Coordinates of C-alpha atoms in Angstrom, one line a residue:
M1465 CA 75.0 81.0 63.2
R1466 CA 75.3 84.8 62.8
I1467 CA 72.6 87.2 61.7
D1468 CA 73.7 90.8 61.0
R1469 CA 71.9 93.9 60.0
M1470 CA 73.9 96.9 58.9
E1471 CA 73.0 100.4 57.8
R1472 CA 75.3 102.9 56.0
T1473 CA 74.5 106.5 55.3
R1474 CA 75.8 108.4 52.3
P1475 CA 78.9 110.5 53.0
P1476 CA 77.7 113.8 54.2
S1477 CA 79.2 117.1 53.5
R1478 CA 82.1 118.1 55.6
R1479 CA 81.0 119.5 58.9
Q1480 CA 82.4 122.8 59.9
G1481 CA 81.6 122.9 63.6
G1482 CA 81.8 119.3 64.7
D1483 CA 80.3 117.7 67.8
D1484 CA 81.6 118.7 71.2
F1485 CA 80.1 115.7 73.1
P1486 CA 82.7 113.0 72.2
R1487 CA 85.4 115.5 72.8
A1488 CA 84.0 116.3 76.2
L1489 CA 83.4 112.7 77.0
A1490 CA 87.0 111.9 76.1
G1491 CA 88.2 114.7 78.3
I1492 CA 86.2 113.6 81.3
L1493 CA 87.3 109.9 80.9
I1494 CA 91.0 110.9 80.5
F1495 CA 90.7 113.2 83.5
I1496 CA 89.3 110.5 85.7
A1497 CA 91.9 108.0 84.5
S1498 CA 94.7 110.4 85.0
S1499 CA 93.5 111.3 88.5
F1500 CA 93.6 107.7 89.5
V1501 CA 97.1 107.2 88.0
S1502 CA 98.4 110.3 89.8
C1503 CA 97.3 109.0 93.2
S1504 CA 100.1 108.6 95.8
P1505 CA 100.6 105.2 97.5
Q1506 CA 99.4 106.7 100.7
L1507 CA 96.1 107.7 99.1
Y1508 CA 95.7 104.2 97.6
Q1509 CA 96.3 102.7 101.1
A1510 CA 93.7 105.0 102.6
R1511 CA 91.1 104.2 100.0
A1512 CA 91.8 100.4 100.4
D1513 CA 91.4 100.8 104.2
R1514 CA 88.2 102.8 103.9
E1515 CA 86.6 100.2 101.6
A1516 CA 87.7 97.2 103.6
Y1517 CA 86.7 98.7 107.0
A1518 CA 83.3 99.7 105.6
I1519 CA 82.7 96.1 104.6
L1520 CA 83.9 94.7 108.0
F1521 CA 81.8 97.3 110.0
E1522 CA 78.8 96.4 107.9
K1523 CA 79.1 92.7 108.3
S1524 CA 80.2 92.6 111.9
D1525 CA 76.6 93.3 112.9
E1526 CA 75.8 89.7 111.6
V1527 CA 78.4 88.1 113.9
E1528 CA 78.3 88.1 117.7
N1529 CA 81.4 88.6 119.7
V1530 CA 83.0 90.9 117.1
E1531 CA 82.8 94.6 117.7
P1532 CA 83.6 97.1 114.9
E1533 CA 86.1 99.1 117.1
E1534 CA 88.2 95.9 117.4
L1535 CA 88.8 95.4 113.6
P1536 CA 91.0 98.3 112.4
L1537 CA 94.7 97.4 111.9
V1538 CA 96.9 99.4 114.2
T1539 CA 100.6 98.9 114.5
P1540 CA 101.0 98.4 118.2
A1541 CA 103.4 100.5 120.1
P1542 CA 105.9 98.7 122.3
P1543 CA 104.2 97.5 125.5
D1544 CA 104.2 100.1 128.2
L1545 CA 105.2 98.4 131.5
S1546 CA 105.9 101.6 133.4
K1547 CA 102.3 101.8 134.7
L1548 CA 102.6 98.4 136.3
L1549 CA 103.4 98.3 140.0
P1550 CA 106.5 96.6 141.2
R1551 CA 106.3 93.5 143.3
P1552 CA 106.4 94.7 146.9
Q1553 CA 108.7 91.9 148.1
T1554 CA 110.8 89.2 146.7
D1555 CA 110.6 85.5 147.5
D1556 CA 113.6 83.5 148.6
F1557 CA 112.6 80.2 147.0
L1558 CA 114.3 81.1 143.7
G1559 CA 117.7 80.9 145.5
E1560 CA 120.5 82.2 143.3
F1561 CA 117.9 83.1 140.6
T1562 CA 116.2 85.7 142.8
S1563 CA 117.7 88.5 140.7
Y1564 CA 115.4 87.5 137.9
E1565 CA 112.5 88.9 139.9
T1566 CA 114.2 91.8 141.6
G1567 CA 112.6 95.0 140.5
A1568 CA 110.1 93.1 138.3
K1569 CA 106.7 94.5 137.4
L1570 CA 103.7 92.7 138.7
L1571 CA 101.4 91.5 135.9
N1572 CA 98.0 90.3 136.9
L1573 CA 95.6 88.3 134.7
D1574 CA 93.6 91.3 133.5
D1575 CA 96.7 93.2 132.4
S1576 CA 98.0 90.1 130.6
L1577 CA 94.7 89.7 128.6
D1578 CA 94.8 93.4 127.6
K1579 CA 98.4 93.2 126.4
G1580 CA 97.7 90.0 124.6
I1581 CA 94.8 91.6 122.7
H1582 CA 96.8 94.6 121.7
H1583 CA 100.3 93.3 121.3
S1584 CA 100.2 89.6 120.5
R1585 CA 101.7 88.8 117.1
E1586 CA 99.3 86.0 116.6
Y1587 CA 96.3 88.2 117.3
Q1588 CA 97.5 90.9 114.9
S1589 CA 98.0 88.2 112.2
A1590 CA 94.4 87.1 112.7
K1591 CA 93.1 90.6 112.3
E1592 CA 95.2 91.0 109.1
G1593 CA 93.7 87.8 107.7
L1594 CA 90.2 89.2 108.3
F1595 CA 91.2 92.5 106.6
L1596 CA 92.6 90.6 103.6
A1597 CA 89.3 88.8 103.2
A1598 CA 87.5 92.1 103.1
L1599 CA 90.1 93.4 100.6
D1600 CA 89.3 90.5 98.3
L1601 CA 85.6 91.4 98.4
T1602 CA 86.4 95.0 97.3
L1603 CA 87.9 93.6 94.1
A1604 CA 84.9 91.3 93.5
R1605 CA 82.6 94.3 93.9
H1606 CA 84.8 96.4 91.6
R1607 CA 84.4 93.9 88.8
L1608 CA 80.7 94.7 88.6
A1609 CA 81.3 98.4 88.4
P1610 CA 82.3 100.5 85.3
I1611 CA 86.0 100.0 84.9
F1612 CA 87.6 103.0 83.1
D1613 CA 90.8 103.0 81.1
A1614 CA 92.7 105.6 79.2
D1615 CA 96.0 105.7 77.4
G1616 CA 97.9 107.9 75.0
T1617 CA 101.0 108.1 72.9
V1618 CA 102.9 111.1 71.6
T1619 CA 105.5 110.7 68.9
R1620 CA 108.0 113.2 67.3
A1621 CA 109.7 111.8 64.3
S1622 CA 112.1 112.8 61.5
D1623 CA 112.3 110.5 58.5
S1624 CA 114.5 110.9 55.4
R1625 CA 114.7 107.3 54.3
A1626 CA 112.3 107.7 51.4
F1627 CA 113.7 111.0 50.1
Q1628 CA 115.2 110.9 46.6
L1629 CA 117.7 113.4 45.4
E1630 CA 116.8 115.2 42.2
E1631 CA 118.8 117.2 39.8
G1632 CA 119.9 120.4 41.4
M1633 CA 119.5 119.2 45.0
T1634 CA 122.5 119.1 47.2
E1635 CA 121.2 117.7 50.5
I1636 CA 118.6 115.2 51.8
V1637 CA 115.4 116.7 53.2
A1638 CA 113.7 114.9 56.1
T1639 CA 110.0 114.8 56.7
N1640 CA 109.3 115.9 60.3
T1641 CA 106.1 114.8 61.9
F1642 CA 104.3 115.0 65.2
S1643 CA 101.6 112.4 66.1
R1644 CA 99.4 111.9 69.0
T1645 CA 97.1 108.9 69.8
Q1646 CA 94.8 108.9 72.8
S1647 CA 91.9 106.7 73.8
A1648 CA 89.5 106.4 76.7
G1649 CA 86.6 104.2 77.6
F1650 CA 85.0 101.9 80.1
N1651 CA 84.0 98.3 80.4
W1652 CA 80.9 97.4 82.5
L1653 CA 79.7 93.9 83.5
L1654 CA 76.0 94.2 84.3
K1655 CA 74.2 92.0 86.8
T1656 CA 72.2 90.4 84.0
G1657 CA 75.5 89.1 82.5
A1658 CA 75.5 91.8 79.8
R1659 CA 78.8 93.5 79.1
L1660 CA 78.8 97.1 77.9
S1661 CA 82.0 98.6 76.6
T1662 CA 82.9 102.0 75.0
D1663 CA 86.0 103.2 73.4
F1664 CA 86.8 106.7 72.1
T1665 CA 90.0 106.9 70.0
Q1666 CA 91.6 110.0 68.5
D1667 CA 94.6 109.9 66.1
F1668 CA 96.2 113.2 65.3
L1669 CA 99.1 113.7 62.8
R1670 CA 100.8 117.0 62.0
I1671 CA 103.4 117.1 59.2
L1672 CA 105.7 119.9 60.3
T1673 CA 107.2 120.2 56.9
G1674 CA 104.4 122.1 55.1
N1675 CA 102.3 122.5 58.2
R1676 CA 99.6 120.0 57.3
S1677 CA 97.5 118.1 59.8
V1678 CA 95.1 115.1 59.8
N1679 CA 92.7 114.2 62.6
D1680 CA 90.8 110.9 62.9
S1681 CA 88.3 110.4 65.8
D1682 CA 86.3 107.2 66.4
L1683 CA 83.7 106.3 69.0
A1684 CA 82.6 102.6 69.5
V1685 CA 79.9 101.2 71.8
S1686 CA 79.3 97.5 72.2
L1687 CA 76.7 95.6 74.2
V1688 CA 76.7 91.8 74.5
Q1689 CA 73.9 90.0 76.5
P1690 CA 74.0 86.3 77.0
L1691 CA 70.5 84.8 76.8
L1692 CA 71.1 81.2 77.9
Q1693 CA 74.6 80.2 79.1
G1694 CA 76.2 82.9 81.2
G1695 CA 73.0 84.9 81.4
G1696 CA 71.1 85.9 84.5
S1697 CA 72.1 87.5 87.8
A1698 CA 72.6 84.1 89.6
V1699 CA 75.5 83.2 87.3
T1700 CA 76.9 86.7 87.0
L1701 CA 76.8 87.4 90.7
E1702 CA 78.1 84.0 91.9
A1703 CA 81.7 85.1 92.4
L1704 CA 80.6 88.2 94.3
T1705 CA 78.1 86.2 96.4
Q1706 CA 80.8 83.8 97.4
E1707 CA 83.2 86.6 98.3
E1708 CA 80.5 88.2 100.4
R1709 CA 79.9 85.0 102.3
N1710 CA 83.7 84.4 102.6
V1711 CA 83.9 87.6 104.6
L1712 CA 81.1 86.5 106.8
Y1713 CA 82.8 83.2 107.4
A1714 CA 86.1 85.0 108.1
L1715 CA 84.3 87.1 110.8
R1716 CA 82.9 84.0 112.4
D1717 CA 86.3 82.3 112.4
F1718 CA 87.7 85.5 114.0
A1719 CA 85.1 85.3 116.7
D1720 CA 86.0 81.7 117.4
F1721 CA 89.7 82.6 117.3
R1722 CA 89.2 85.3 119.9
R1723 CA 87.6 82.8 122.3
A1724 CA 90.3 80.2 121.7
F1725 CA 93.1 82.9 122.0
I1726 CA 91.8 84.1 125.4
V1727 CA 91.4 80.6 126.8
D1728 CA 94.9 79.7 125.6
L1729 CA 96.2 82.9 127.1
V1730 CA 94.6 82.2 130.5
S1731 CA 95.9 78.6 130.3
D1732 CA 99.4 79.9 129.7
Y1733 CA 99.1 82.4 132.6
Y1734 CA 98.0 79.8 135.0
G1735 CA 100.7 77.4 133.6
V1736 CA 103.4 79.9 134.6
L1737 CA 101.8 80.3 138.0
R1738 CA 101.7 76.5 138.4
A1739 CA 105.4 76.3 137.5
R1740 CA 106.2 79.0 140.0
D1741 CA 104.1 77.2 142.7
L1742 CA 106.0 74.0 141.8
V1743 CA 109.2 75.9 142.5
K1744 CA 107.9 77.0 145.9
N1745 CA 106.7 73.5 146.9
N1746 CA 110.0 71.9 145.9
F1747 CA 111.9 74.6 147.8
L1748 CA 109.8 74.0 150.9
A1749 CA 110.4 70.2 150.5
Y1750 CA 114.1 70.8 150.1
Q1751 CA 114.2 73.0 153.3
G1752 CA 112.4 70.2 155.1
F1753 CA 115.0 67.7 154.0
V1754 CA 117.8 70.1 155.2
K1755 CA 116.2 70.3 158.7
N1756 CA 115.6 66.5 158.7
V1757 CA 119.2 65.8 157.8
E1758 CA 120.5 68.2 160.5
R1759 CA 118.3 66.5 163.1
E1760 CA 119.3 63.0 161.9
E1761 CA 123.0 64.0 162.0
A1762 CA 122.6 65.0 165.6
L1763 CA 120.9 61.7 166.4
A1764 CA 123.7 59.9 164.5
D1765 CA 126.3 61.6 166.7
E1766 CA 124.5 60.1 169.7
D1767 CA 124.5 56.7 167.9
R1768 CA 120.7 56.8 167.7
R1769 CA 120.8 56.6 163.9
T1770 CA 122.8 54.4 161.6
Q1771 CA 124.9 55.7 158.8
N1772 CA 122.7 53.9 156.3
Q1773 CA 119.6 55.8 157.5
L1774 CA 121.6 59.1 157.5
G1775 CA 122.9 58.4 154.0
R1776 CA 119.5 57.8 152.7
L1777 CA 118.3 61.1 154.0
R1778 CA 121.3 62.9 152.5
Q1779 CA 120.6 61.3 149.1
A1780 CA 117.0 62.3 149.3
K1781 CA 118.1 65.9 150.1
L1782 CA 120.3 66.0 147.0
Q1783 CA 117.5 64.7 144.9
S1784 CA 115.1 67.3 146.3
E1785 CA 117.6 70.1 145.6
S1786 CA 117.9 68.8 142.0
R1787 CA 114.2 68.8 141.6
W1788 CA 114.0 72.4 143.0
I1789 CA 116.7 73.7 140.6
D1790 CA 115.0 72.0 137.7
A1791 CA 111.7 73.5 138.6
I1792 CA 113.3 76.9 138.6
R1793 CA 114.6 76.4 135.1
V1794 CA 111.1 75.3 133.8
Y1795 CA 109.4 78.2 135.5
L1796 CA 111.8 80.8 134.0
A1797 CA 111.5 79.2 130.5
R1798 CA 107.7 79.3 130.7
L1799 CA 107.7 82.9 131.8
D1800 CA 109.9 83.9 128.9
E1801 CA 107.6 82.0 126.5
F1802 CA 104.6 83.8 128.0
K1803 CA 106.4 87.2 127.3
I1804 CA 106.7 86.2 123.7
T1805 CA 103.0 85.3 123.5
L1806 CA 102.1 88.7 124.9
G1807 CA 104.4 90.5 122.6
I1808 CA 106.5 91.7 125.5
P1809 CA 110.3 91.9 125.1
V1810 CA 111.8 88.7 126.5
D1811 CA 114.4 90.6 128.5
S1812 CA 111.6 92.6 130.3
K1813 CA 111.4 91.9 134.1
I1814 CA 107.9 90.8 134.9
I1815 CA 106.4 88.5 137.5
L1816 CA 102.9 87.1 137.4
D1817 CA 100.6 87.7 140.3
D1818 CA 100.3 84.5 142.3
R1819 CA 97.3 86.0 144.1
E1820 CA 95.3 85.0 141.0
L1821 CA 95.5 81.4 142.3
Q1822 CA 93.6 82.5 145.4
K1823 CA 90.7 83.7 143.3
L1824 CA 90.1 80.3 141.7
R1825 CA 87.1 78.3 142.9
I1826 CA 85.2 75.2 142.1
D1827 CA 82.0 76.2 140.4
E1828 CA 79.2 74.1 138.9
P1829 CA 78.3 74.9 135.3
G1830 CA 74.7 75.6 136.2
I1831 CA 73.2 73.7 133.3
S1832 CA 72.8 70.1 132.2
L1833 CA 74.8 68.5 129.5
E1834 CA 71.7 68.3 127.3
Q1835 CA 71.1 72.0 127.6
A1836 CA 74.8 72.7 126.9
V1837 CA 74.6 70.7 123.6
S1838 CA 71.3 72.5 122.6
V1839 CA 72.9 75.9 123.2
A1840 CA 76.0 74.9 121.2
L1841 CA 74.1 73.8 118.2
V1842 CA 72.5 77.2 117.8
S1843 CA 75.3 79.4 119.1
R1844 CA 78.5 78.1 117.5
P1845 CA 79.7 80.2 114.5
D1846 CA 81.4 77.2 112.9
L1847 CA 78.2 75.2 112.8
A1848 CA 76.4 78.2 111.1
T1849 CA 79.3 78.3 108.5
A1850 CA 79.0 74.5 107.9
S1851 CA 75.3 75.0 107.2
D1852 CA 75.8 77.9 104.9
Q1853 CA 78.4 76.0 103.0
V1854 CA 75.7 73.5 102.0
A1855 CA 73.8 76.4 100.5
D1856 CA 77.0 77.5 98.7
A1857 CA 77.4 74.1 97.2
E1858 CA 73.8 74.0 96.0
R1859 CA 74.2 77.4 94.5
R1860 CA 77.3 76.3 92.5
T1861 CA 75.3 73.4 91.2
K1862 CA 72.8 75.8 89.7
V1863 CA 75.6 77.7 88.1
A1864 CA 77.1 74.5 86.7
K1865 CA 73.7 73.5 85.3
N1866 CA 73.6 76.8 83.4
G1867 CA 76.9 75.9 81.8
L1868 CA 75.2 72.9 80.1
L1869 CA 72.9 75.3 78.1
P1870 CA 73.6 76.4 74.6
K1871 CA 75.4 79.7 74.2
L1872 CA 73.1 82.3 72.7
D1873 CA 74.3 85.9 72.8
V1874 CA 72.7 89.0 71.4
A1875 CA 75.2 91.7 70.5
L1876 CA 74.7 95.4 69.5
D1877 CA 77.5 97.5 68.1
Y1878 CA 77.5 101.2 67.3
N1879 CA 80.4 103.1 65.7
V1880 CA 80.6 106.8 64.7
R1881 CA 83.7 108.6 63.4
S1882 CA 84.9 111.9 62.1
D1883 CA 84.9 113.2 58.5
P1884 CA 87.8 112.1 56.3
N1885 CA 90.7 114.6 56.3
D1886 CA 89.1 116.6 59.1
T1887 CA 91.6 118.7 61.0
T1888 CA 89.4 118.9 64.1
P1889 CA 88.6 116.2 66.7
A1890 CA 84.9 116.5 66.0
I1891 CA 82.8 113.4 65.3
N1892 CA 80.1 113.5 62.7
R1893 CA 77.2 111.5 64.2
E1894 CA 75.8 111.0 60.7
R1895 CA 78.9 109.0 59.7
R1896 CA 77.9 106.0 61.7
R1897 CA 77.6 102.2 61.6
W1898 CA 75.5 100.0 63.7
S1899 CA 74.9 96.3 63.7
G1900 CA 73.0 93.7 65.6
S1901 CA 73.9 90.0 65.8
L1902 CA 72.8 86.8 67.3
D1903 CA 75.5 84.2 68.2
L1904 CA 74.5 80.6 68.8
D1905 CA 76.9 77.9 70.0
L1906 CA 75.1 74.5 70.1
P1907 CA 76.1 72.2 73.0
L1908 CA 77.6 69.5 70.8
D1909 CA 80.6 69.0 73.1
R1910 CA 79.8 69.5 76.8
K1911 CA 82.0 66.9 78.4
S1912 CA 84.0 69.4 80.4
E1913 CA 80.8 71.2 81.5
R1914 CA 79.1 67.8 82.2
N1915 CA 82.0 66.8 84.5
I1916 CA 81.9 70.1 86.3
Y1917 CA 78.2 69.7 86.9
R1918 CA 78.7 66.2 88.3
E1919 CA 81.4 67.4 90.6
T1920 CA 79.2 70.1 92.0
L1921 CA 76.6 67.5 92.8
I1922 CA 79.2 65.5 94.7
E1923 CA 80.3 68.7 96.5
V1924 CA 76.7 69.1 97.7
D1925 CA 76.8 65.7 99.3
R1926 CA 80.2 66.3 100.8
A1927 CA 79.0 69.6 102.2
K1928 CA 76.0 67.9 103.8
R1929 CA 78.2 65.2 105.3
A1930 CA 80.6 67.9 106.5
E1931 CA 77.8 69.7 108.3
E1932 CA 76.7 66.5 110.0
L1933 CA 80.3 65.8 111.0
A1934 CA 80.7 69.3 112.4
R1935 CA 77.6 68.8 114.5
D1936 CA 78.8 65.4 115.8
R1937 CA 82.2 66.8 116.6
A1938 CA 80.6 69.7 118.4
R1939 CA 78.7 67.2 120.5
L1940 CA 81.8 65.3 121.1
Q1941 CA 83.7 68.4 122.2
L1942 CA 80.9 69.2 124.6
Y1943 CA 80.9 65.7 126.0
D1944 CA 84.7 65.8 126.5
S1945 CA 84.5 69.3 128.1
W1946 CA 81.7 68.3 130.4
R1947 CA 83.5 65.1 131.5
A1948 CA 86.8 67.0 132.0
L1949 CA 84.9 69.5 134.2
E1950 CA 83.4 66.8 136.3
Q1951 CA 86.7 64.9 136.5
E1952 CA 88.6 68.0 137.7
R1953 CA 86.0 68.7 140.3
L1954 CA 86.4 65.2 141.7
S1955 CA 90.1 65.3 141.3
F1956 CA 90.2 68.5 143.4
A1957 CA 88.3 66.9 146.2
I1958 CA 90.7 64.0 146.1
A1959 CA 93.7 66.4 146.1
E1960 CA 92.3 68.2 149.1
Q1961 CA 92.1 65.0 151.0
G1962 CA 95.5 64.0 149.8
V1963 CA 97.1 67.2 151.1
A1964 CA 95.4 66.8 154.5
L1965 CA 96.5 63.2 154.7
A1966 CA 100.1 63.9 153.6
T1967 CA 100.4 66.7 156.1
R1968 CA 99.4 64.5 158.9
R1969 CA 101.8 61.7 157.8
L1970 CA 104.7 64.2 157.7
E1971 CA 103.8 65.6 161.1
E1972 CA 103.7 62.0 162.5
Q1973 CA 107.0 61.1 160.9
Q1974 CA 108.7 64.2 162.2
L1975 CA 107.3 63.5 165.7
L1976 CA 108.6 59.9 165.5
G1977 CA 111.9 61.2 164.4
E1978 CA 112.2 63.5 167.3
L1979 CA 111.4 60.6 169.6
G1980 CA 114.1 58.5 167.9
R1981 CA 111.5 55.9 166.6
G1982 CA 111.1 57.0 163.0
E1983 CA 112.5 55.5 159.8
A1984 CA 114.4 57.6 157.3
R1985 CA 112.5 56.0 154.4
D1986 CA 109.1 56.8 155.9
L1987 CA 110.2 60.4 156.5
V1988 CA 111.4 60.8 152.9
D1989 CA 108.2 59.3 151.5
A1990 CA 106.0 61.5 153.6
Q1991 CA 107.9 64.7 152.6
E1992 CA 107.7 63.8 148.9
D1993 CA 104.0 62.8 149.1
L1994 CA 103.1 66.2 150.6
V1995 CA 104.9 68.0 147.8
D1996 CA 103.1 65.9 145.2
A1997 CA 99.7 66.4 146.9
Q1998 CA 100.2 70.2 147.0
N1999 CA 101.2 70.3 143.4
Q2000 CA 98.2 68.1 142.5
R2001 CA 95.8 70.4 144.3
T2002 CA 97.1 73.5 142.5
A2003 CA 97.0 71.6 139.2
T2004 CA 93.4 70.4 139.6
L2005 CA 92.1 73.8 140.7
I2006 CA 93.7 75.4 137.6
D2007 CA 92.5 72.6 135.3
H2008 CA 88.9 72.9 136.7
T2009 CA 88.9 76.7 135.9
L2010 CA 90.3 76.0 132.4
A2011 CA 87.8 73.2 131.8
R2012 CA 84.9 75.6 132.7
L2013 CA 86.2 78.2 130.2
R2014 CA 86.6 75.6 127.5
L2015 CA 83.1 74.4 128.1
W2016 CA 81.8 78.0 127.6
R2017 CA 84.1 78.3 124.5
D2018 CA 82.8 75.0 123.0
M2019 CA 79.2 76.1 123.6
G2020 CA 79.9 79.4 121.7
I2021 CA 78.8 81.6 124.6
L2022 CA 82.2 82.9 125.8
Y2023 CA 82.1 86.6 124.9
I2024 CA 85.4 88.4 124.7
K2025 CA 85.4 92.1 125.6
P2026 CA 87.7 94.7 123.9
D2027 CA 90.2 94.6 126.8
G2028 CA 90.4 90.8 126.6
S2029 CA 88.2 90.1 129.6
W2030 CA 85.4 87.6 129.2
A2031 CA 81.8 87.3 130.0
E2032 CA 79.7 84.1 129.9
K2033 CA 76.2 84.6 128.4
L2034 CA 74.2 82.1 130.5
E2035 CA 75.5 82.9 134.0
N2036 CA 76.7 86.0 135.8
E2037 CA 80.2 84.8 135.7
S2038 CA 82.5 87.4 134.2
R2039 CA 86.2 88.4 134.2

């Protein structure tokens, strides 16, 4: 159904002066458009950065553990290792591989965290993903602003195809013309769903043969306002609202990423130290076997040991040497992997500070499991996002419900142009046409819209279940982290007892061996048990520290500082 009303005025007399307003408007619009077109790529990049960073700085206030100064994208310079101190002495337990640590720079945990924050490829990729989310929002905001456009065409032509020779003519004469077409305007989607568009077009033709010219100018303005389907700010702003929330979600994900990244980095650091400690323990065990074999060989020369007992010790010595060499390979491989994680060249000579192991301690969390769960349910960003996504789904349901309505749009059009055969670009505002219309589209076929609406209802139920699942998984993570922390505490106590017991056993077997009353098998077992107990003690101490960090991470209270160090919100524990 369409209802139109039109008005035409009688052709007025030709205007001499013309109207300067359309000409000025066209000039301004063309100038704005040309200024954008003429921008350099560097200027476009600077503008994109400025808009995206403004969004991130604005929304970072809504997310804890994300500071504005940490968000800008900066191409990191190669890591500077010159300020690191060299290791004062080299250890001999690397054997032939000692050269790998000769002259190496000593990298403590704080330096590792700082270099990981500023040079890690994974961390830089996470920051770029956050920036891209903000960049998407700039486009969504742009769609609700006036969008200008301008174009033009200039043509110089010579045409002799239609010329007919007459009597007395000796050559074909071409018609030479110069034409210019230019237009400018804008399109603006308003928050109410209305779309306002304008277009100013000017056609100019000059016939060079005879020096005649024709100018035609036209200004059109159109406004379309949906009254039912597609109308209202809720529908119009839905895409923008979702993009705004997506940036907020991306910031929350980045906050969680920073926690997980630091915990993983600490885990890798201690993993390298654990591998190095394993090398040292296996080396000491090998040295012990060397001494035991030498002593047993002396006893065998005195017929106080059988060749079978001596052979068993020699075999155990070879196996111990093999384990030592294999431990060196594992340690160096893990060290190289850690360099890659930090963004340090793999051929750089660094060594991790094993004094960091001496700083580790067994600490109680200071809160109960129930308190930890309660804190997590209000502190974790992913749970806040899961809750907000329920609201997103409910909002999309309202938009889909709007799609079931009839389409009823009111449109207003206004057009004004220049006088016929006018040689100037002036527009005569008395030569106008306006119209108003009402467009109605009855909802006779709404199966597609019906299905979309039903899908949104299902999405609401799914979002609610996802929120419940996220909360249950958060509780499960807390339970697992809590149990792991308690288990590692008990394991460390057991490992301490194991080291003390294995040390006494080895001392007893060595004493029995010196008295000629020991068995080679018992000595081998005691030596291997001591190595295993020492390795287990180091492992449980590291695992307890990591379990404590993971507990703070899963509670959402592990706060990462700009240099990569951490602070825990509930206690005074900090790094």
